[in-house]
Short mmCIF file of C-alpha atoms and ligand atoms in Angstrom, two decimals:
data_model
loop_
_atom_site.label_atom_id
_atom_site.label_comp_id
_atom_site.label_asym_id
_atom_site.label_seq_id
_atom_site.Cartn_x
_atom_site.Cartn_y
_atom_site.Cartn_z
CA MET A 1 0.00 0.00 0.00
CA ARG A 2 2.72 2.40 1.06
CA VAL A 3 4.74 1.49 -1.99
CA ILE A 4 1.77 2.26 -4.23
CA GLN A 5 1.17 5.58 -2.48
CA ILE A 6 4.79 6.54 -2.82
CA PHE A 7 4.83 5.46 -6.46
CA VAL A 8 1.75 7.50 -7.31
CA ILE A 9 3.13 10.50 -5.47
CA SER A 10 6.48 10.17 -7.21
CA ILE A 11 4.79 10.17 -10.59
CA LEU A 12 2.81 13.26 -9.63
CA LEU A 13 5.90 14.99 -8.29
CA PHE A 14 7.83 14.11 -11.40
CA ARG A 15 5.10 15.33 -13.71
CA LEU A 16 4.30 18.53 -11.91
CA HIS A 17 7.74 19.53 -10.79
CA THR A 18 9.34 19.09 -14.16
CA SER A 19 6.54 20.66 -16.20
CA ALA A 20 7.40 24.10 -17.56
CA GLN A 21 5.95 27.10 -15.77
CA GLU A 22 3.66 27.68 -18.72
CA LYS A 23 1.73 30.53 -17.08
CA ILE A 24 4.70 32.86 -16.61
CA ALA A 25 6.45 34.31 -19.67
CA PRO A 26 10.23 33.91 -19.20
CA GLU A 27 10.88 37.33 -20.78
CA SER A 28 8.84 39.03 -18.06
CA ILE A 29 10.99 37.67 -15.21
CA LYS A 30 14.45 37.61 -16.81
CA GLU A 31 15.86 40.49 -14.83
CA LYS A 32 14.80 39.34 -11.39
CA MET A 33 16.05 35.81 -12.16
CA GLN A 34 19.63 36.96 -12.76
CA TRP A 35 20.96 36.48 -9.23
CA PHE A 36 19.37 33.04 -9.13
CA GLN A 37 20.93 32.01 -12.41
CA ASP A 38 24.35 33.16 -11.23
CA ALA A 39 24.00 31.59 -7.77
CA LYS A 40 24.44 27.91 -8.77
CA LEU A 41 24.35 26.62 -5.20
CA GLY A 42 21.78 26.94 -2.44
CA ILE A 43 21.49 25.11 0.87
CA PHE A 44 18.11 23.63 1.76
CA ILE A 45 17.37 23.24 5.47
CA HIS A 46 14.72 20.82 6.72
CA TRP A 47 14.32 21.46 10.41
CA GLY A 48 11.29 20.50 12.41
CA ILE A 49 9.86 18.33 15.17
CA TYR A 50 10.45 15.20 13.04
CA ALA A 51 14.13 15.39 14.06
CA VAL A 52 13.21 14.48 17.65
CA LYS A 53 12.46 10.84 16.90
CA GLY A 54 14.25 10.99 13.57
CA VAL A 55 11.24 9.99 11.46
CA ASP A 56 10.17 11.02 7.95
CA GLU A 57 9.11 14.65 7.95
CA SER A 58 5.29 14.60 7.98
CA TRP A 59 5.13 11.58 5.68
CA SER A 60 5.68 9.20 8.62
CA PHE A 61 2.15 9.79 9.95
CA TYR A 62 0.65 10.20 6.48
CA ASN A 63 2.01 6.78 5.59
CA LYS A 64 0.92 5.43 8.99
CA LEU A 65 4.44 4.46 10.06
CA ILE A 66 3.71 6.24 13.32
CA PRO A 67 0.34 7.29 14.80
CA TYR A 68 -0.44 10.99 14.40
CA ASN A 69 -0.53 11.59 18.17
CA GLU A 70 2.84 10.01 18.67
CA TYR A 71 4.26 12.08 15.84
CA MET A 72 2.92 15.27 17.43
CA GLN A 73 4.38 14.33 20.82
CA GLN A 74 7.67 15.32 19.28
CA LEU A 75 6.60 18.91 19.96
CA GLU A 76 7.62 18.29 23.57
CA GLY A 77 11.13 17.21 22.64
CA PHE A 78 11.98 19.97 20.17
CA THR A 79 14.38 22.21 22.12
CA ALA A 80 16.62 24.02 19.62
CA SER A 81 18.88 24.25 22.67
CA LYS A 82 22.14 24.40 20.71
CA TYR A 83 20.82 26.39 17.77
CA ASN A 84 23.56 28.70 16.58
CA PRO A 85 22.41 30.71 13.55
CA THR A 86 25.82 32.38 13.26
CA ASP A 87 27.48 29.00 12.89
CA TRP A 88 24.84 27.82 10.40
CA ALA A 89 25.29 30.94 8.28
CA ASP A 90 29.10 30.59 8.44
CA LEU A 91 28.89 27.00 7.26
CA ILE A 92 26.49 27.90 4.46
CA GLN A 93 28.74 30.73 3.35
CA GLN A 94 31.82 28.49 3.50
CA SER A 95 30.14 25.97 1.21
CA GLY A 96 30.09 28.61 -1.51
CA ALA A 97 26.28 28.71 -1.57
CA LYS A 98 24.70 32.02 -2.47
CA TYR A 99 21.32 31.35 -0.90
CA ALA A 100 19.60 29.16 1.67
CA VAL A 101 16.03 27.90 1.81
CA MET A 102 14.69 27.09 5.27
CA THR A 103 11.51 25.20 6.14
CA THR A 104 9.05 27.61 7.71
CA LYS A 105 6.36 24.92 7.90
CA HIS A 106 6.24 21.36 6.59
CA HIS A 107 3.11 19.31 5.77
CA ASP A 108 2.71 18.57 9.51
CA GLY A 109 1.62 22.18 10.02
CA VAL A 110 4.16 23.17 12.70
CA ALA A 111 5.34 26.72 12.00
CA LEU A 112 8.91 27.67 12.93
CA TRP A 113 7.81 31.22 13.68
CA ASN A 114 5.28 32.70 16.06
CA THR A 115 2.36 32.63 13.65
CA ASN A 116 -0.74 34.65 14.49
CA ALA A 117 -2.84 31.82 13.13
CA ASP A 118 -4.51 29.57 15.62
CA HIS A 119 -2.26 26.62 14.88
CA TYR A 120 0.91 24.85 15.97
CA ASN A 121 4.14 26.76 16.19
CA VAL A 122 7.49 26.21 17.89
CA VAL A 123 7.22 29.35 20.04
CA ARG A 124 3.92 28.37 21.61
CA ASN A 125 4.06 24.58 21.48
CA THR A 126 7.67 23.50 22.00
CA PRO A 127 10.45 24.06 24.56
CA ALA A 128 12.34 25.94 21.82
CA LYS A 129 10.03 28.89 22.63
CA LYS A 130 11.50 31.22 20.04
CA ASP A 131 11.25 32.31 16.44
CA LEU A 132 13.80 30.16 14.62
CA LEU A 133 13.66 31.97 11.31
CA ALA A 134 14.50 35.61 12.07
CA PRO A 135 17.99 35.07 13.53
CA LEU A 136 19.14 32.85 10.67
CA PHE A 137 17.77 35.17 8.01
CA SER A 138 19.54 38.12 9.58
CA GLU A 139 22.86 36.20 9.72
CA LEU A 140 22.47 35.15 6.09
CA ARG A 141 21.76 38.70 5.00
CA LYS A 142 24.80 40.00 6.88
CA ARG A 143 26.81 37.74 4.60
CA GLN A 144 25.03 38.94 1.46
CA LEU A 145 23.34 35.57 1.05
CA LYS A 146 19.78 35.43 -0.28
CA VAL A 147 16.99 34.14 1.92
CA GLY A 148 14.45 31.53 0.85
CA THR A 149 11.41 30.23 2.74
CA TYR A 150 10.04 26.73 2.18
CA PHE A 151 6.30 26.69 2.89
CA SER A 152 4.00 23.70 2.59
CA LEU A 153 0.65 24.61 1.10
CA ILE A 154 -0.85 21.38 2.35
CA ASP A 155 -1.35 21.18 6.09
CA TRP A 156 -2.24 17.74 7.41
CA SER A 157 -2.85 19.01 10.93
CA ARG A 158 -5.68 21.40 10.09
CA ASN A 159 -9.28 20.40 10.59
CA ASP A 160 -10.33 22.56 7.68
CA TYR A 161 -7.89 20.94 5.25
CA ASP A 162 -9.67 18.46 3.00
CA GLN A 163 -7.01 15.75 2.84
CA PHE A 164 -7.00 15.50 6.59
CA LYS A 165 -4.73 12.69 7.75
CA LYS A 166 -4.96 12.74 11.53
CA ASP A 167 -7.89 10.34 11.54
CA SER A 168 -8.24 9.94 7.77
CA THR A 169 -11.26 12.24 7.66
CA ARG A 170 -11.64 13.70 4.21
CA TYR A 171 -14.22 15.87 2.60
CA LYS A 172 -15.01 17.04 -0.89
CA LEU A 173 -14.51 20.73 -1.53
CA LYS A 174 -17.78 21.01 -3.36
CA ASP A 175 -19.65 19.58 -0.34
CA GLN A 176 -18.07 21.91 2.20
CA PRO A 177 -17.09 25.17 0.51
CA ALA A 178 -17.07 27.11 3.78
CA ARG A 179 -14.57 24.70 5.31
CA TRP A 180 -12.25 25.05 2.34
CA GLU A 181 -12.70 28.84 2.45
CA SER A 182 -11.57 28.80 6.04
CA PHE A 183 -8.45 26.83 5.10
CA ARG A 184 -7.70 29.24 2.30
CA ARG A 185 -7.95 32.24 4.61
CA PHE A 186 -5.59 30.45 6.96
CA PHE A 187 -2.84 29.63 4.49
CA GLN A 188 -3.08 32.98 2.72
CA SER A 189 -2.63 34.68 6.08
CA GLN A 190 0.44 32.58 6.88
CA ILE A 191 2.03 33.39 3.53
CA GLN A 192 1.25 37.04 4.16
CA GLU A 193 2.94 36.84 7.58
CA ILE A 194 6.07 35.33 6.09
CA SER A 195 6.14 37.98 3.44
CA THR A 196 5.65 40.84 5.89
CA LEU A 197 7.94 39.57 8.63
CA TYR A 198 10.87 38.27 6.56
CA ASN A 199 10.47 39.62 3.02
CA PRO A 200 12.14 36.53 1.49
CA ASP A 201 14.09 36.76 -1.75
CA LEU A 202 12.67 33.38 -2.71
CA PHE A 203 9.43 31.59 -1.82
CA TRP A 204 9.75 27.82 -2.05
CA PHE A 205 6.28 26.27 -2.05
CA ASP A 206 5.62 22.56 -1.70
CA GLY A 207 2.65 20.22 -1.84
CA ASP A 208 0.79 21.81 -4.73
CA TRP A 209 -0.02 18.35 -6.12
CA GLU A 210 -3.07 17.90 -3.88
CA HIS A 211 -4.99 20.77 -5.58
CA ASN A 212 -5.15 22.81 -8.75
CA ALA A 213 -4.25 26.47 -9.30
CA ASP A 214 -7.80 27.70 -8.69
CA GLU A 215 -8.13 25.81 -5.45
CA TRP A 216 -4.77 27.11 -4.24
CA GLU A 217 -5.58 30.62 -5.47
CA SER A 218 -2.14 30.58 -7.06
CA VAL A 219 -2.67 33.90 -8.81
CA LYS A 220 -3.61 35.59 -5.56
CA VAL A 221 -0.63 34.04 -3.76
CA ARG A 222 1.71 35.23 -6.50
CA ASN A 223 0.21 38.74 -6.65
CA ASN A 224 0.33 39.23 -2.90
CA ILE A 225 3.96 38.21 -2.80
CA LEU A 226 4.93 40.42 -5.72
CA THR A 227 3.04 43.40 -4.32
CA ARG A 228 5.24 43.29 -1.24
CA ASN A 229 8.40 42.51 -3.22
CA PRO A 230 8.27 42.63 -7.04
CA ASN A 231 11.68 40.92 -7.20
CA ALA A 232 10.74 37.91 -5.11
CA ILE A 233 11.33 34.62 -6.91
CA ILE A 234 8.73 31.85 -6.63
CA ASN A 235 9.64 28.20 -7.17
CA GLY A 236 7.71 25.95 -9.52
CA ARG A 237 5.35 24.34 -7.04
CA LEU A 238 2.45 26.74 -7.25
CA ALA A 239 0.45 24.80 -9.80
CA GLY A 240 1.94 26.52 -12.84
CA TYR A 241 2.53 29.99 -11.38
CA GLY A 242 6.16 29.73 -10.34
CA ASP A 243 9.31 31.08 -11.97
CA TYR A 244 11.44 27.97 -12.32
CA VAL A 245 11.22 24.17 -12.30
CA THR A 246 12.32 21.97 -9.42
CA PRO A 247 13.33 18.38 -10.22
CA GLU A 248 13.71 16.51 -6.94
CA GLN A 249 16.38 13.89 -6.15
CA ASN A 250 16.47 12.83 -9.83
CA ILE A 251 19.45 14.25 -11.64
CA PRO A 252 18.50 15.30 -15.19
CA VAL A 253 20.37 13.39 -17.88
CA SER A 254 19.61 15.85 -20.64
CA LYS A 255 19.52 19.61 -20.19
CA PRO A 256 16.07 20.72 -19.00
CA SER A 257 14.52 22.95 -21.63
CA TYR A 258 13.03 25.50 -19.24
CA ASN A 259 15.19 28.62 -18.69
CA TRP A 260 15.73 28.19 -14.96
CA TRP A 261 15.87 25.03 -12.94
CA GLU A 262 17.08 23.82 -9.58
CA LEU A 263 17.73 20.25 -8.49
CA CYS A 264 16.97 19.68 -4.82
CA MET A 265 18.86 16.80 -3.29
CA THR A 266 19.56 15.23 0.09
CA ILE A 267 23.05 14.39 1.42
CA ASN A 268 21.85 11.02 2.74
CA ASN A 269 18.43 9.61 1.79
CA ASN A 270 16.23 11.93 3.83
CA TRP A 271 15.40 15.62 4.08
CA GLY A 272 15.14 15.80 7.84
CA PHE A 273 17.55 14.36 10.42
CA GLN A 274 17.22 10.58 10.90
CA TYR A 275 19.45 8.54 13.22
CA ARG A 276 19.12 5.40 11.13
CA ASP A 277 20.00 6.92 7.79
CA THR A 278 23.75 6.65 7.33
CA ASN A 279 23.75 6.49 3.57
CA TRP A 280 25.85 9.62 3.22
CA LYS A 281 26.88 10.85 -0.19
CA LYS A 282 30.61 11.52 -0.33
CA PRO A 283 32.04 14.99 -1.13
CA ASN A 284 33.35 13.53 -4.37
CA GLU A 285 29.85 12.40 -5.39
CA ILE A 286 28.26 15.72 -4.49
CA ILE A 287 30.93 17.67 -6.37
CA THR A 288 30.56 15.45 -9.43
CA LEU A 289 26.81 15.90 -9.57
CA PHE A 290 27.12 19.62 -8.83
CA ALA A 291 29.41 20.03 -11.85
CA ASP A 292 26.87 18.15 -13.95
CA VAL A 293 24.02 20.42 -12.81
CA VAL A 294 26.01 23.60 -13.43
CA GLY A 295 27.16 22.30 -16.82
CA ASN A 296 23.50 21.96 -17.74
CA GLY A 297 22.79 25.53 -16.61
CA GLY A 298 20.99 24.65 -13.36
CA ASN A 299 21.32 25.21 -9.62
CA LEU A 300 21.81 22.64 -6.89
CA LEU A 301 19.77 23.06 -3.71
CA LEU A 302 21.62 20.77 -1.34
CA ASP A 303 19.76 19.74 1.78
CA ILE A 304 20.90 19.53 5.38
CA GLY A 305 18.76 18.21 8.23
CA PRO A 306 19.82 19.56 11.63
CA LYS A 307 19.08 17.60 14.82
CA GLU A 308 16.28 18.74 17.12
CA ASP A 309 18.77 20.71 19.27
CA GLY A 310 20.06 22.56 16.23
CA THR A 311 23.36 20.78 15.72
CA ILE A 312 24.24 19.89 12.15
CA PRO A 313 25.42 16.28 11.71
CA LYS A 314 29.16 16.08 11.12
CA GLU A 315 28.82 14.19 7.83
CA GLN A 316 26.79 17.09 6.46
CA ARG A 317 29.26 19.64 7.77
CA GLU A 318 32.04 17.73 6.07
CA VAL A 319 30.30 17.70 2.69
CA LEU A 320 29.61 21.45 2.90
CA THR A 321 33.17 22.22 3.96
CA GLU A 322 34.79 20.11 1.26
CA LEU A 323 32.41 21.45 -1.37
CA GLY A 324 33.34 24.94 -0.20
CA LYS A 325 37.08 24.32 -0.61
CA TRP A 326 36.51 22.95 -4.08
CA ASN A 327 34.24 25.89 -4.99
CA LYS A 328 36.84 28.39 -3.84
CA LYS A 329 39.51 26.87 -6.02
CA HIS A 330 37.17 26.56 -9.02
CA GLU A 331 35.14 29.71 -8.53
CA ARG A 332 35.63 31.06 -12.08
CA ALA A 333 34.40 27.82 -13.61
CA VAL A 334 31.22 27.67 -11.55
CA PHE A 335 29.77 30.97 -10.34
CA GLY A 336 28.37 33.43 -12.81
CA THR A 337 28.93 31.01 -15.69
CA VAL A 338 26.38 29.69 -18.16
CA ALA A 339 25.67 26.16 -19.40
CA GLY A 340 28.55 24.69 -21.39
CA ILE A 341 28.89 23.44 -24.94
CA PRO A 342 26.51 20.75 -26.27
CA LYS A 343 27.32 17.15 -25.51
CA GLY A 344 29.53 15.39 -28.02
CA HIS A 345 32.37 17.90 -28.13
CA PHE A 346 33.84 16.77 -24.82
CA TYR A 347 33.18 13.76 -22.61
CA GLY A 348 32.20 15.54 -19.43
CA PRO A 349 30.45 18.60 -18.04
CA THR A 350 31.51 22.03 -19.33
CA THR A 351 30.63 25.64 -18.56
CA LEU A 352 31.27 28.95 -20.34
CA SER A 353 32.00 32.45 -19.07
CA LYS A 354 29.12 34.79 -19.88
CA ASP A 355 30.98 36.23 -22.89
CA SER A 356 31.81 32.63 -23.88
CA THR A 357 35.51 33.35 -24.40
CA SER A 358 36.50 31.01 -21.54
CA LEU A 359 35.55 27.37 -21.71
CA TYR A 360 35.78 25.19 -18.60
CA LEU A 361 36.17 21.42 -18.82
CA PHE A 362 35.38 19.30 -15.76
CA LEU A 363 37.40 16.11 -15.60
CA GLN A 364 35.78 13.06 -14.07
CA ALA A 365 37.48 11.30 -11.17
CA GLN A 366 41.25 11.19 -11.54
CA THR A 367 41.47 11.74 -15.28
CA SER A 368 45.01 12.57 -16.41
CA GLY A 369 46.90 12.19 -19.66
CA PRO A 370 45.56 13.30 -23.03
CA ILE A 371 41.95 14.50 -23.08
CA MET A 372 40.18 15.31 -26.33
CA ILE A 373 37.87 18.06 -27.65
CA LYS A 374 36.04 17.80 -30.97
CA GLY A 375 34.67 20.52 -33.23
CA LEU A 376 36.18 23.58 -31.53
CA VAL A 377 36.69 26.18 -34.28
CA ASN A 378 38.41 28.76 -32.07
CA LYS A 379 42.13 29.08 -31.52
CA ILE A 380 43.11 28.42 -27.92
CA LYS A 381 45.16 31.23 -26.39
CA ASP A 382 45.94 29.57 -23.08
CA ILE A 383 45.09 26.48 -21.00
CA LYS A 384 45.40 26.21 -17.23
CA VAL A 385 44.45 23.71 -14.58
CA LEU A 386 42.46 25.84 -12.15
CA GLY A 387 44.45 26.31 -8.97
CA SER A 388 47.78 26.29 -10.78
CA GLU A 389 49.63 28.98 -12.70
CA ALA A 390 51.39 26.80 -15.27
CA SER A 391 50.03 26.75 -18.82
CA LEU A 392 49.40 23.43 -20.54
CA ALA A 393 50.34 22.68 -24.13
CA HIS A 394 47.87 21.30 -26.67
CA LYS A 395 48.10 19.55 -29.98
CA VAL A 396 45.72 19.73 -32.96
CA VAL A 397 45.30 16.38 -34.68
CA GLY A 398 43.67 15.62 -38.05
CA LYS A 399 43.19 19.20 -39.31
CA ILE A 400 43.01 19.21 -43.09
CA SER A 401 44.15 22.48 -44.67
CA TRP A 402 41.42 22.61 -47.32
CA SER A 403 38.55 21.70 -44.95
CA PRO A 404 36.54 23.95 -42.61
CA VAL A 405 36.19 21.05 -40.15
CA PRO A 406 38.38 21.68 -37.09
CA GLY A 407 40.82 19.01 -35.98
CA LEU A 408 40.78 17.18 -32.67
CA ILE A 409 42.40 18.95 -29.77
CA PHE A 410 44.44 16.92 -27.32
CA ILE A 411 45.54 18.36 -24.00
CA ASP A 412 47.94 16.46 -21.80
CA VAL A 413 46.79 16.80 -18.18
CA PRO A 414 49.63 16.14 -15.72
CA SER A 415 48.67 13.75 -12.92
CA LYS A 416 50.46 15.84 -10.30
CA GLN A 417 48.06 18.73 -10.89
CA LEU A 418 44.87 16.74 -10.32
CA ASP A 419 42.34 17.93 -7.78
CA PRO A 420 41.38 15.24 -5.25
CA TYR A 421 37.72 15.58 -6.30
CA MET A 422 37.37 17.05 -9.76
CA THR A 423 39.94 18.86 -11.88
CA VAL A 424 38.88 21.79 -14.04
CA LEU A 425 40.69 23.10 -17.12
CA GLU A 426 40.28 26.69 -18.21
CA LEU A 427 40.63 27.31 -21.94
CA LYS A 428 41.01 30.94 -22.99
CA LEU A 429 39.69 31.24 -26.54
CA ASP A 430 40.50 33.82 -29.20
CA GLY A 431 36.87 35.05 -29.14
CA PRO A 432 33.36 33.84 -28.32
CA VAL A 433 33.14 30.07 -28.60
CA LYS A 434 32.52 28.77 -32.14
CA LEU A 435 31.68 25.13 -32.71
CA TYR A 436 31.47 22.80 -35.65
CA ALA A 437 28.80 20.17 -35.10
CA GLY A 438 28.52 18.69 -38.60
CA HIS A 439 29.09 15.23 -39.99
CA GLY A 440 32.53 15.83 -41.43
CA GLY A 441 31.28 16.18 -45.00
CA PHE A 442 31.02 19.37 -47.04
CA ASN A 443 27.44 20.16 -46.21
C1 LIG B 1 8.65 16.60 -1.26
C2 LIG B 1 8.26 16.08 0.07
C3 LIG B 1 8.89 16.75 1.19
C4 LIG B 1 10.17 17.48 0.98
C5 LIG B 1 10.25 18.12 -0.36
C6 LIG B 1 11.62 18.69 -0.70
O1 LIG B 1 7.73 17.32 -1.91
O2 LIG B 1 6.87 16.08 0.28
O3 LIG B 1 8.91 15.94 2.30
O4 LIG B 1 10.19 18.47 1.90
O5 LIG B 1 9.86 17.28 -1.34
O6 LIG B 1 11.72 18.99 -2.04
#
C-alpha cells in the first residue's frame, strides 16, 4: 500500500515539478532571475519536530508508520537548545552557496515562527520557545546571502484541510465550501505573515499536487507576494505559477529545456535528520553531480537536516566544507557562468564564461593524460588547470588544410596537478566560442 502511495506521489511529483511554468512568460521575469541564475548553489534546510524521533518529515504519519498523536508528541522534545544561527550561516557561506532555503512549515503544520494563526508553532508549542527563522535570516543577510522560505501549502494538521490525515477524515470541496474557504484564509494569512515579517528573496512552495491552481488561489498568492516585493522569486510548485522548475532527487540526464531550474537533493536519503540513515553521499559524489548540474545551466539546492537541538550532523558539515574548498579553487568555472557546450564535443560537463571566451572542462574522477575536444573552431590562447599557474600545451590532430572542419584537440593533463575531487581546465579562446557540429562532410 505504502509502496503504491509513494509510487503515485512520485509520478505526480515528477510530472508537476518538471513541467514548464507555462503561465509565466520567461521574458517578463528575466531580470529578477539573474541572481538566481548566477548563484548555482543553495542550501536547503529541513528542520522541524520530526528530528526528535528521527522519522520522515510529515510523511511518517501520512504513511501510517507512526500514529499521528505520537508524531505530534515530538513537539515536547523539540528544544533548539544548541541552535547557533551564526554557525549555520558561516557554514552555508563556507560551502560557496549564495542562498539558503529554510523550512518555515512542513506538511505537519508546525510553524517555525510565532504565527498569528490559531495553529501549531514552535514558540507556543515546544520548549524551543522562540522564532527560529528571524535570527538565521539576519545572519544570512549580513553575509550577502539570499533568503528563501520553504512553505508547505498542504497542512495535514488542520481540521479545515480536505485531505486530513490525523484520523483519515476527508471531505469534498464542493460539499463543504465554507470549510475550504476557512483553510484558504488560513494559508493565505500565513504566507502574508512570512512575506511581511521576513520579506524573502525566494518563496519555495511545496505540496501543490493535492490541488489545482484555482483551489490554491495561485494567482492571488503570486500577486500578494509580488506586491510586497516585485523581485521575489517563486519556485515551480504553485500549480503553474512559479518562476522555475524543481526536479527533486532525480538528476536530469539531458539539459532541462526551461530557462531556470534547480535540483533539490539530500546528502543522505532523507530531508530531515534521521538517526538510522547513514547512507551519506561523499564529497566527491556531491561535487561530481554539482558540476553536472552547473554544466546543464541549473542550480543545486543541497539539503541539510539539523538535529532537534540545532546541531548539524558532522557528515553534512564535512560535505559542505569540502564542497566549499573545491568551490573556492574553481570559482571562475562555476559561479556566474552559463551552461557549457553541447554534448559530443567533450566527454564531461563544461561551462562557459558569460561572454563565452572562456571554456571550462570538468574532468571526471582522476582523469590525467591526453583529453580530447572535438569541433572547436576557435584558436586556444591559453590552458590552465584551475588552482595552478602553469600553462598546458595542446596539440591539434587531423586538421586538413582545405577543410573547414576543425581538428581534434588533445591536451595532456599532468597527474600531479589533479584535484582530489574534480579537476577543471580553463581554456582561454580567441573570441566567443565557435563550434562545428557537422558530420565531417562538405554540407
Ligand atoms: C517533497 C516532500 C517533502 C520534501 C520536499 C523537498 O515534496 O513532500 O517531504 O520536503 O519534497 O523537495
